[in-house]
Coordinates of C-alpha atoms and ligand atoms in Angstrom, one line a residue:
X1 CA 118.8 118.2 88.0
X2 CA 116.1 116.0 86.9
X3 CA 112.5 116.5 85.6
X4 CA 109.4 115.1 87.8
X5 CA 105.7 115.0 86.1
X6 CA 102.9 113.2 88.3
X7 CA 99.2 112.9 87.7
X8 CA 96.0 111.7 89.3
X9 CA 92.8 111.3 87.5
X10 CA 90.9 109.6 84.3
X11 CA 93.1 110.9 81.8
X12 CA 94.9 108.4 79.4
X13 CA 98.3 108.6 81.7
X14 CA 101.0 107.5 79.3
X15 CA 100.5 110.2 76.9
X16 CA 100.0 113.0 79.7
X17 CA 103.3 111.8 81.5
X18 CA 105.7 111.4 78.4
X19 CA 104.3 114.7 76.9
X20 CA 105.3 116.1 80.6
X21 CA 108.4 114.6 80.3
X22 CA 109.0 116.1 76.8
X23 CA 108.4 119.5 78.3
X24 CA 111.3 118.7 81.5
X25 CA 113.6 117.1 79.0
X26 CA 116.1 120.4 79.4
X27 CA 116.7 119.4 83.0
X28 CA 118.2 116.1 81.9
X29 CA 117.9 113.4 79.2
X30 CA 120.2 110.5 80.5
X31 CA 117.4 108.1 81.1
X32 CA 113.8 108.3 81.7
X33 CA 110.8 106.1 83.5
X34 CA 107.0 106.3 84.5
X35 CA 104.7 104.0 86.8
X36 CA 101.0 104.0 86.7
X37 CA 98.9 102.6 89.6
X38 CA 95.5 101.6 88.2
X39 CA 93.1 99.2 89.6
X40 CA 95.5 97.9 92.7
X41 CA 98.3 97.2 90.0
X42 CA 101.6 99.2 89.1
X43 CA 103.0 98.9 85.7
X44 CA 106.3 100.4 85.3
X45 CA 108.9 101.3 82.5
X46 CA 112.4 102.5 82.3
X47 CA 114.9 103.4 79.3
X48 CA 118.4 104.6 79.5
X49 CA 119.2 107.3 77.0
X50 CA 116.7 110.0 75.4
X51 CA 113.1 110.0 76.1
X52 CA 112.2 108.5 72.7
X53 CA 113.7 105.3 73.9
X54 CA 111.1 105.2 76.6
X55 CA 108.2 106.1 74.2
X56 CA 109.5 103.2 72.0
X57 CA 109.2 101.3 74.9
X58 CA 105.7 102.2 76.2
X59 CA 103.9 102.3 72.6
X60 CA 101.8 99.6 73.3
X61 CA 100.8 100.7 76.8
X62 CA 97.4 102.4 77.5
X63 CA 95.9 103.6 81.0
X64 CA 92.4 104.8 80.8
X65 CA 90.2 104.9 83.8
X66 CA 91.0 106.5 87.3
X67 CA 94.4 106.1 88.3
X68 CA 98.1 107.7 89.2
X69 CA 101.0 108.3 87.2
X70 CA 104.4 109.5 88.1
X71 CA 107.4 110.0 85.6
X72 CA 110.9 111.2 85.5
X73 CA 113.8 112.1 83.3
X74 CA 117.1 111.8 85.1
X75 CA 120.4 113.9 85.0
X76 CA 122.6 111.6 86.8
X77 CA 124.1 112.5 89.8
X78 CA 125.1 109.5 91.8
X79 CA 125.4 106.2 90.0
X80 CA 125.8 106.0 86.1
X81 CA 123.0 106.9 83.7
X82 CA 122.2 102.9 83.0
X83 CA 118.6 101.8 83.1
X84 CA 119.1 100.3 86.4
X85 CA 119.6 103.8 87.8
X86 CA 116.7 105.4 86.3
X87 CA 113.7 106.3 87.9
X88 CA 111.1 105.1 89.3
X89 CA 112.8 103.0 91.9
X90 CA 110.6 100.4 93.4
X91 CA 110.6 98.4 96.9
X92 CA 107.8 95.6 97.4
X93 CA 104.8 97.8 96.8
X94 CA 105.7 101.3 96.4
X95 CA 107.5 103.3 93.4
X96 CA 109.3 106.4 93.8
X97 CA 111.0 109.3 91.3
X98 CA 113.2 111.7 93.2
X99 CA 115.2 115.0 91.9
X100 CA 117.9 116.4 94.0
X101 CA 120.6 114.6 96.3
X102 CA 120.2 113.0 99.6
X103 CA 123.1 113.8 101.5
X104 CA 122.9 111.1 104.4
X105 CA 121.8 108.1 101.9
X106 CA 124.8 106.2 102.8
X107 CA 124.1 106.0 106.6
X108 CA 120.3 105.1 105.8
X109 CA 121.4 102.4 103.0
X110 CA 123.8 100.9 105.4
X111 CA 121.0 100.8 108.2
X112 CA 118.5 99.3 105.6
X113 CA 120.8 96.7 104.4
X114 CA 121.4 95.5 107.8
X115 CA 117.9 94.9 107.9
X116 CA 118.0 92.7 104.9
X117 CA 117.0 95.2 102.0
X118 CA 118.7 94.4 98.6
X119 CA 119.3 97.5 96.7
X120 CA 119.2 97.3 92.8
X121 CA 120.6 100.5 91.7
X122 CA 123.7 103.0 92.7
X123 CA 121.6 105.9 93.5
X124 CA 120.9 107.8 96.6
X125 CA 117.4 108.0 95.9
X126 CA 116.4 104.4 96.2
X127 CA 116.7 104.6 99.9
X128 CA 113.5 106.9 99.7
X129 CA 111.5 104.0 98.8
X130 CA 112.8 101.5 101.2
X131 CA 112.8 103.6 104.0
X132 CA 108.9 104.4 103.5
X133 CA 108.4 100.6 103.1
X134 CA 110.2 100.0 106.4
X135 CA 108.1 101.9 108.4
X136 CA 104.7 100.7 106.7
X137 CA 106.2 97.1 108.0
X138 CA 106.6 98.6 111.2
X139 CA 102.7 99.6 111.0
X140 CA 102.8 103.2 110.8
X141 CA 99.9 104.3 108.5
X142 CA 101.1 105.3 105.3
X143 CA 100.6 108.9 105.9
X144 CA 103.1 108.3 109.1
X145 CA 105.4 106.3 107.2
X146 CA 105.9 108.7 104.4
X147 CA 105.9 111.8 107.0
X148 CA 109.0 109.6 109.3
X149 CA 110.6 108.6 105.5
X150 CA 110.9 112.8 104.8
X151 CA 112.0 113.4 108.2
X152 CA 114.8 111.2 108.2
X153 CA 116.0 112.9 104.7
X154 CA 118.8 115.5 104.5
X155 CA 119.5 117.4 101.5
X156 CA 117.6 118.5 98.2
X157 CA 114.7 116.7 97.1
X158 CA 111.4 116.7 95.2
X159 CA 110.0 113.4 95.7
X160 CA 106.8 111.7 94.3
X161 CA 105.8 108.3 95.7
X162 CA 102.6 105.7 94.9
X163 CA 102.2 102.8 96.9
X164 CA 99.5 100.0 96.6
X165 CA 98.9 100.4 100.3
X166 CA 97.1 103.9 99.5
X167 CA 96.1 103.1 95.7
X168 CA 94.4 106.6 95.4
X169 CA 97.2 108.8 96.7
X170 CA 100.2 110.6 95.3
X171 CA 102.6 111.2 98.3
X172 CA 105.0 114.2 97.8
X173 CA 107.8 116.5 99.3
X174 CA 109.6 119.3 98.4
X175 CA 113.1 120.9 99.8
X176 CA 115.6 123.1 97.8
X177 CA 114.3 122.0 94.6
X178 CA 111.4 122.6 92.5
X179 CA 107.8 121.0 92.8
X180 CA 104.6 122.5 91.6
X181 CA 101.0 121.2 92.4
X182 CA 98.2 122.1 89.8
X183 CA 94.5 121.0 90.0
X184 CA 91.5 121.8 87.6
X185 CA 87.6 121.8 87.8
X186 CA 87.5 118.3 86.7
X187 CA 88.9 117.1 89.9
X188 CA 92.4 116.4 88.5
X189 CA 95.9 116.6 90.0
X190 CA 99.1 117.3 88.6
X191 CA 102.7 117.8 89.6
X192 CA 105.6 119.2 87.7
X193 CA 109.4 120.3 88.2
X194 CA 108.3 123.5 86.4
X195 CA 104.7 124.8 85.1
X196 CA 105.6 123.9 81.8
X197 CA 104.1 120.1 81.8
X198 CA 100.9 121.4 83.4
X199 CA 99.9 124.4 80.7
X200 CA 96.9 123.4 79.2
X201 CA 95.4 120.9 81.8
X202 CA 96.0 122.6 85.3
X203 CA 93.7 126.1 85.8
X204 CA 95.6 126.9 89.2
X205 CA 99.3 126.0 90.5
X206 CA 101.0 126.0 93.6
X207 CA 104.7 126.4 94.4
X208 CA 105.7 124.4 97.0
X209 CA 107.6 125.8 100.0
X210 CA 110.9 124.1 101.0
X211 CA 110.5 121.8 103.7
X212 CA 106.9 121.0 102.9
X213 CA 105.6 117.5 102.2
X214 CA 102.0 116.1 102.0
X215 CA 99.6 113.8 99.7
X216 CA 97.1 114.4 97.2
X217 CA 93.8 112.2 96.3
X218 CA 90.7 113.0 94.4
X219 CA 89.2 114.3 97.4
X220 CA 91.7 116.4 99.1
X221 CA 95.0 117.9 99.1
X222 CA 96.9 118.1 102.5
X223 CA 100.3 119.9 102.7
X224 CA 102.2 120.3 106.2
X225 CA 105.3 122.3 106.9
X226 CA 107.2 121.9 110.6
X227 CA 104.4 119.6 111.6
X228 CA 101.8 122.5 110.7
X229 CA 99.3 122.1 108.3
X230 CA 99.3 124.9 105.8
X231 CA 96.8 126.1 103.2
X232 CA 98.4 126.4 100.1
X233 CA 98.4 129.6 97.8
X234 CA 97.1 128.3 94.4
X235 CA 97.4 130.9 91.3
X236 CA 96.2 130.9 88.2
X237 CA 98.4 129.2 85.5
X238 CA 99.8 131.3 82.6
X239 CA 98.7 129.7 79.6
X240 CA 101.8 130.4 77.4
X241 CA 104.3 127.5 77.1
X242 CA 107.6 129.6 76.1
X243 CA 106.6 131.9 78.9
X244 CA 106.4 128.7 81.7
X245 CA 109.8 127.1 80.2
X246 CA 111.7 130.4 81.0
X247 CA 109.8 130.5 84.3
X248 CA 108.2 134.2 83.3
X249 CA 111.6 135.6 82.4
X250 CA 112.7 137.2 79.4
X251 CA 115.5 134.8 78.0
X252 CA 116.8 131.6 79.2
X253 CA 119.8 133.6 79.8
X254 CA 118.3 135.6 82.6
X255 CA 116.5 132.8 84.2
X256 CA 120.3 131.0 84.1
X257 CA 121.6 133.8 86.1
X258 CA 118.6 133.9 88.6
X259 CA 119.6 129.9 88.9
X260 CA 122.6 130.1 89.9
X261 CA 121.9 130.4 93.7
X262 CA 120.3 127.0 93.3
X263 CA 122.6 125.2 91.0
X264 CA 125.5 126.2 93.1
X265 CA 124.0 124.8 96.4
X266 CA 123.5 121.7 94.0
X267 CA 127.4 121.7 93.1
X268 CA 128.2 121.8 97.1
X269 CA 125.7 119.6 98.2
X270 CA 127.4 116.5 99.9
X271 CA 131.0 117.7 99.2
X272 CA 131.4 119.8 102.2
X273 CA 131.1 118.2 105.7
X274 CA 132.7 119.0 108.9
X275 CA 135.1 121.7 107.0
X276 CA 136.3 119.1 104.7
X277 CA 136.1 118.7 101.4
X278 CA 134.7 115.3 99.7
X279 CA 135.1 114.6 96.2
X280 CA 134.3 110.9 96.2
X281 CA 134.9 110.8 92.2
X282 CA 138.8 111.3 93.3
X283 CA 138.9 108.6 96.0
X284 CA 141.8 106.5 94.8
X285 CA 143.5 109.4 92.9
X286 CA 146.8 109.5 94.2
X287 CA 148.3 113.2 94.2
X288 CA 151.6 112.4 95.7
X289 CA 153.7 112.4 92.3
X290 CA 152.1 115.5 91.0
X291 CA 153.9 118.6 91.2
X292 CA 152.1 120.6 88.6
X293 CA 148.6 121.1 87.3
X294 CA 148.0 122.2 83.6
X295 CA 144.6 123.2 82.6
X296 CA 143.4 122.9 78.8
X297 CA 139.9 124.7 78.0
X298 CA 138.2 127.2 75.7
X299 CA 136.0 130.2 75.8
X300 CA 134.2 130.5 79.3
X301 CA 135.7 127.5 80.4
X302 CA 139.1 129.2 79.9
X303 CA 138.1 131.6 82.1
X304 CA 137.1 129.7 84.8
X305 CA 140.6 127.8 84.3
X306 CA 142.3 130.8 84.5
X307 CA 140.7 131.9 87.7
X308 CA 141.7 128.7 89.2
X309 CA 145.0 129.0 88.5
X310 CA 145.4 131.7 91.3
X311 CA 143.5 129.4 93.4
X312 CA 145.8 126.4 92.9
X313 CA 149.2 128.2 93.6
X314 CA 147.9 130.5 96.5
X315 CA 145.7 127.7 98.2
X316 CA 147.2 124.0 97.2
X317 CA 150.4 125.5 96.9
X318 CA 151.1 123.7 93.5
X319 CA 152.2 125.2 90.2
X320 CA 149.5 125.6 87.8
X321 CA 149.4 126.6 84.0
X322 CA 146.5 127.5 82.0
X323 CA 146.3 126.9 78.1
X324 CA 143.8 127.9 75.4
X325 CA 143.2 124.4 73.9
X326 CA 143.6 125.2 70.2
X327 CA 146.8 126.7 71.0
X328 CA 148.0 123.9 73.1
X329 CA 147.0 121.3 70.3
X330 CA 149.9 122.4 67.7
X331 CA 152.5 123.9 69.9
X332 CA 154.2 120.3 70.2
X333 CA 154.0 120.9 73.9
X334 CA 156.2 119.3 76.6
X335 CA 154.2 117.0 78.8
X336 CA 155.6 115.9 82.3
X337 CA 154.1 112.7 83.9
X338 CA 154.3 114.4 87.2
X339 CA 151.6 116.9 85.7
X340 CA 147.9 116.3 86.6
X341 CA 146.4 117.3 83.1
X342 CA 142.9 118.9 83.7
X343 CA 140.3 120.0 81.3
X344 CA 137.4 121.8 81.6
X345 CA 134.2 121.9 79.5
X346 CA 130.5 122.8 79.9
X347 CA 129.2 120.6 77.1
X348 CA 131.9 118.0 77.0
X349 CA 132.2 117.9 73.3
X350 CA 134.2 120.7 72.3
X351 CA 136.6 119.3 69.5
X352 CA 139.9 121.4 70.7
X353 CA 139.7 120.4 74.4
X354 CA 138.7 116.7 73.4
X355 CA 141.9 116.7 71.3
X356 CA 144.2 118.3 74.1
X357 CA 142.8 115.6 76.3
X358 CA 143.3 113.0 73.8
X359 CA 146.9 114.3 73.6
X360 CA 147.7 113.9 77.0
X361 CA 146.5 110.6 77.6
X362 CA 148.6 109.2 74.9
X363 CA 151.5 111.2 76.7
X364 CA 150.5 108.9 79.8
X365 CA 149.5 112.3 82.1
X366 CA 147.0 111.8 84.6
X367 CA 144.0 113.2 83.5
X368 CA 140.9 114.4 85.1
X369 CA 138.0 116.8 83.6
X370 CA 135.3 119.3 85.0
X371 CA 132.4 119.1 83.4
X372 CA 128.5 119.6 83.1
X373 CA 127.4 116.7 81.1
X374 CA 127.7 113.2 82.2
X375 CA 128.6 110.3 79.4
X376 CA 129.7 113.0 77.1
X377 CA 133.2 112.6 75.2
X378 CA 135.3 114.1 77.7
X379 CA 134.1 112.4 80.5
X380 CA 134.4 109.2 78.8
X381 CA 138.0 109.6 77.9
X382 CA 139.0 111.4 81.2
X383 CA 140.5 109.1 84.1
X384 CA 138.1 110.8 86.3
X385 CA 135.3 113.6 86.2
X386 CA 133.7 115.8 88.8
X387 CA 130.4 117.1 87.3
X388 CA 129.3 120.8 87.8
X389 CA 125.5 120.1 88.3
X390 CA 124.4 123.2 86.6
X391 CA 121.8 121.5 84.8
X392 CA 121.4 122.1 81.0
X393 CA 122.0 125.5 79.9
X394 CA 120.3 126.7 77.0
X395 CA 121.5 130.2 76.8
X396 CA 124.2 130.4 74.3
X397 CA 126.3 132.3 76.3
X398 CA 127.4 130.5 79.3
X399 CA 126.6 131.7 83.0
X400 CA 125.4 129.3 85.5
X401 CA 127.9 126.6 83.8
X402 CA 131.0 129.4 84.5
X403 CA 129.7 129.8 88.0
X404 CA 129.5 125.9 89.1
X405 CA 133.0 125.4 87.2
X406 CA 134.4 128.0 89.2
X407 CA 133.1 126.8 92.5
X408 CA 134.1 123.1 91.4
X409 CA 137.4 124.4 91.1
X410 CA 137.6 126.3 94.4
X411 CA 136.5 122.8 96.0
X412 CA 139.2 121.1 94.0
X413 CA 142.0 123.7 94.9
X414 CA 141.1 123.1 98.6
X415 CA 141.0 119.3 98.3
X416 CA 144.5 119.1 96.6
X417 CA 145.8 121.7 99.4
X418 CA 144.4 119.3 102.0
X419 CA 146.2 116.1 100.4
X420 CA 149.4 118.1 100.1
X421 CA 149.0 119.0 103.6
X422 CA 149.2 122.8 102.6
X423 CA 145.9 124.1 104.6
X424 CA 146.1 125.1 108.4
X425 CA 142.7 124.9 110.5
X426 CA 142.5 128.7 110.4
X427 CA 142.6 129.1 106.6
X428 CA 140.5 125.9 106.3
X429 CA 137.8 127.3 108.3
X430 CA 137.7 130.5 106.4
X431 CA 137.5 128.9 102.9
X432 CA 134.8 126.7 104.2
X433 CA 132.8 129.7 105.6
X434 CA 133.1 131.5 102.5
X435 CA 132.3 128.3 100.2
X436 CA 128.7 127.8 102.2
X437 CA 127.6 131.3 101.4
X438 CA 128.2 131.4 97.8
X439 CA 124.6 130.3 97.2
X440 CA 123.2 133.3 99.0
X441 CA 125.8 135.7 97.3
X442 CA 124.5 134.5 94.1
X443 CA 121.0 135.4 94.5
X444 CA 120.2 138.2 92.3
X445 CA 119.6 141.4 94.3
X446 CA 116.8 143.0 92.1
X447 CA 117.5 146.8 93.0
X448 CA 120.9 146.1 91.6
X449 CA 119.3 144.9 88.6
X450 CA 116.8 147.5 88.2
X451 CA 119.7 149.8 88.4
X452 CA 122.0 148.0 85.8
X453 CA 118.4 148.1 83.6
X454 CA 118.5 152.1 83.8
X455 CA 122.1 152.4 83.4
X456 CA 122.4 150.1 80.3
X457 CA 120.9 152.9 78.0
X458 CA 124.1 154.8 78.4
X459 CA 126.2 152.0 77.1
X460 CA 124.8 151.4 73.9
X461 CA 127.5 153.2 71.7
X462 CA 130.9 154.1 71.8
X463 CA 134.0 152.7 70.3
X464 CA 134.6 149.9 73.0
X465 CA 134.8 148.6 76.1
X466 CA 137.5 147.4 78.8
X467 CA 136.7 145.3 81.6
X468 CA 139.4 145.6 84.3
X469 CA 140.6 143.9 87.2
X470 CA 143.5 142.4 89.1
X471 CA 144.0 138.9 90.2
X472 CA 141.3 136.6 90.2
X473 CA 139.5 139.6 88.9
X474 CA 141.3 139.6 85.9
X475 CA 139.7 136.5 84.2
X476 CA 136.4 137.8 85.9
X477 CA 137.1 140.9 83.4
X478 CA 137.7 138.5 80.6
X479 CA 134.6 136.8 81.1
X480 CA 132.8 140.0 81.7
X481 CA 133.9 141.1 78.2
X482 CA 132.8 137.9 76.6
X483 CA 129.7 137.9 77.9
X484 CA 129.2 141.4 76.6
X485 CA 130.7 140.8 73.1
X486 CA 128.8 137.6 72.4
X487 CA 125.2 139.0 73.3
X488 CA 125.4 142.9 72.3
X489 CA 128.2 142.4 69.2
X490 CA 130.0 145.6 70.5
X491 CA 133.6 145.4 71.0
X492 CA 134.9 144.8 74.6
X493 CA 138.4 143.4 75.9
X494 CA 139.2 142.0 79.5
X495 CA 142.4 143.5 80.6
X496 CA 144.5 143.4 83.8
X497 CA 144.1 146.6 85.4
X498 CA 147.9 147.1 85.4
X499 CA 148.6 146.5 82.1
X500 CA 146.4 149.5 80.7
X501 CA 149.3 152.0 81.0
X502 CA 151.2 149.7 78.5
X503 CA 149.5 150.4 75.6
X504 CA 145.9 150.2 75.6
X505 CA 145.2 153.4 77.5
X506 CA 146.1 155.2 74.0
X507 CA 142.2 154.6 73.5
X508 CA 140.8 156.4 76.4
X509 CA 138.6 159.1 75.6
X510 CA 134.8 159.8 76.9
X511 CA 133.3 157.0 74.5
X512 CA 135.9 154.3 75.8
X513 CA 134.0 152.8 78.7
X514 CA 135.5 151.0 81.5
X515 CA 134.1 148.6 83.7
X516 CA 136.3 148.9 86.6
X517 CA 136.2 145.8 88.8
X518 CA 137.5 147.1 92.3
X519 CA 137.0 144.5 95.2
X520 CA 138.1 145.4 98.5
X521 CA 139.4 142.4 99.4
X522 CA 141.9 142.2 96.7
X523 CA 144.7 145.0 95.7
X524 CA 142.0 147.8 96.1
X525 CA 144.2 150.6 96.2
X526 CA 146.5 149.5 92.9
X527 CA 143.3 148.9 90.9
X528 CA 141.9 152.3 91.8
X529 CA 145.3 154.2 90.5
X530 CA 144.9 152.2 87.4
X531 CA 141.4 153.4 87.3
X532 CA 142.5 157.0 87.9
X533 CA 144.9 156.8 85.1
X534 CA 142.1 156.2 82.8
X535 CA 139.5 158.6 84.4
X536 CA 142.3 161.4 83.8
X537 CA 142.1 160.7 80.3
X538 CA 138.5 161.4 80.3
X539 CA 137.6 157.4 79.9
X540 CA 134.0 157.0 81.0
X541 CA 134.3 154.8 84.3
X542 CA 131.4 152.3 85.3
X543 CA 132.6 151.3 89.0
X544 CA 131.8 148.1 90.6
X545 CA 132.9 148.2 94.3
X546 CA 131.6 148.3 98.0
X547 CA 133.7 151.1 98.4
X548 CA 132.5 154.6 97.0
X549 CA 134.7 156.0 94.4
X550 CA 134.2 159.4 93.4
X551 CA 135.7 159.8 89.9
X552 CA 133.0 156.8 88.8
X553 CA 130.8 158.2 85.9
X554 CA 128.5 155.4 86.9
X555 CA 128.7 153.3 90.2
X556 CA 127.5 149.9 91.3
X557 CA 127.6 149.6 95.2
X558 CA 128.4 145.7 96.0
X559 CA 128.1 144.2 99.5
X560 CA 130.9 144.2 101.7
X561 CA 132.2 140.9 101.8
X562 CA 135.3 139.7 103.5
X563 CA 136.3 137.0 101.0
X564 CA 137.4 137.8 97.8
X565 CA 135.7 134.7 96.3
X566 CA 132.4 136.3 97.5
X567 CA 133.0 139.6 95.8
X568 CA 134.1 137.7 92.5
X569 CA 130.8 136.0 92.6
X570 CA 128.7 139.2 93.2
X571 CA 130.5 140.9 90.7
X572 CA 130.1 138.2 88.1
X573 CA 126.3 138.5 88.2
X574 CA 126.5 142.1 87.9
X575 CA 128.7 141.8 84.8
X576 CA 126.3 139.4 83.4
X577 CA 123.1 141.3 84.2
X578 CA 125.1 144.4 82.6
X579 CA 125.6 142.4 79.1
X580 CA 121.8 140.9 79.4
X581 CA 120.3 144.4 80.0
X582 CA 122.6 146.3 77.0
X583 CA 122.0 143.4 74.9
X584 CA 117.9 143.6 75.3
X585 CA 118.1 147.4 74.5
X586 CA 119.8 146.8 71.3
X587 CA 116.9 144.3 70.3
X588 CA 119.3 141.2 69.9
X589 CA 118.5 137.7 70.1
X590 CA 120.0 137.1 73.6
X591 CA 119.7 133.0 73.8
X592 CA 120.9 132.5 70.2
X593 CA 123.4 135.4 69.4
X594 CA 124.6 135.5 65.6
X595 CA 127.1 133.1 64.7
X596 CA 127.7 130.8 67.7
X597 CA 126.8 127.6 68.9
X598 CA 126.3 126.3 72.1
X599 CA 128.3 123.2 71.4
X600 CA 131.6 123.6 69.4
X601 CA 132.6 120.2 68.1
X602 CA 134.5 121.3 64.9
X603 CA 138.2 122.8 65.2
Ligands
F6R701 C1 130.5 131.8 76.0 C2 130.8 130.1 75.7 C3 131.9 129.5 75.1 C4 132.2 128.1 75.9 C5 133.2 127.4 74.7 C6 133.9 126.1 75.4 O1 129.7 132.0 76.6 O2 129.8 129.3 76.0 O3 133.1 130.4 75.1 O4 132.6 128.5 77.3 O5 132.8 127.1 73.8 O6 132.7 125.4 75.3 P1 132.5 124.2 76.5 O7 132.9 124.7 77.8 O8 131.7 123.3 76.2 O9 134.1 123.1 76.2

């Protein structure tokens, strides 16, 4: 995830662009840059690290009178967060900023290199500017050159391009990542990854559609989709900044739940092709001498780890054990060099997980981390990293980070299975089909959200919640319970459904709320019997299942998916929304719940 800002007009451009980037810093902050085209000349600045470094670098730069500006704050996906990889990228006469991932950049890069183009960065983005210049050199008009460039790209992109060959125009394109265009009565034109940077400047905005591209100048904005010129729909821009940052959602957590569909498609991008998993981060990684995977993590990341332990054993046919990092540290663990030591952390800074990783490194184990923050302490220490690409998570209660962790671990289990020759063709096809469908499974069903909103009023009291499930739905039950307790402050526990009868069922009465995860693809009848036992003791049951369940007091009907992971992700969203709605009714601060912090850097 990166942030993009653009401007056409007479305003002082440095200040507008940098203020805009400040609004988008939540989308990425490992480097930033701006380029301004004014009187036929392009000035540019880039800096690695936080935006303050760019502010310092540009402190003597001003650009008044008519001109164009583009600005970018980066969240590294291809290439390290260095200054050279920061945007804008340039050719001989054009500058470009890009958010997203160009899946076919390697093919394009090789072709351009064979034409003699020299690349400065390791990014996928740089191909776009060189491709544009190639078409200009082939005598296409700048507009046709841009159109041909965009038609050559596969993947996700929000692109702004400026060029000396068309000094009054910003070229733009959008596919699968956000881009907004705004305007006002003074003939100024604005671009942003969200409307936050445009508030107070633009009167009206248009949210560009996927697959659209075009060009904007003082005189006109032209937008095309599928070769047809379209008339953009402009809406009045809300003037509240906080509202804009949350894209109209009540809380960041709610926004992040709704973002899960897009961020998981970013997680998958470039990682599955022709029914094969590609994790280029692991090229050169030898799995032949590994006979076990040991995973350490905390909290929600621990729940992702626990989910994956079922996948590693079932799909990759490799032993897998999972430990809470704070326990692992002091148990004097036995460590074997044939064990792959995997840590999972959203922040990459969790003290217990970091320490467990250091212990494994010291013992000479091969280490790998799954993390959301590039260049974090855990990433720097691990032998290899797979980034989850969830973007910055603002809500303290983790949602989209968990979704991307589980998805990445599922990809990894398939990758390891392939390396160990444990994946037959049929299974591979089934898994790939299910993997590809997850972003659409994660689209929030508004009707279910509304139903959870209504149901939530019945779940504000009682003496506790049990979330129950079997197999991978047991870690999901743990995660559902954790979400609820974090933001509602109600007591909630996750339990394996089959374990209730071994003690906890003693608590059952009408004010014990049971959230029963009853997927059709995984031990449905067994789970059903366990839920019936609770119902017989008058526990209040909220059943989540694609199959009608008559004993339920409340029922959420899910889709009839054929793959357990699809059911897992759909039920995950439901448990997240349930916690959210209960917390909102209780009047709690959903995004900053009491006693918690986003990054736990103490023991
Ligand atoms: C819960 C939550 C925490 C974190 C835990 C580990 O919503 O966010 O339980 O999962 O503190 O943090 P990371 O993943 O940053 O290591």
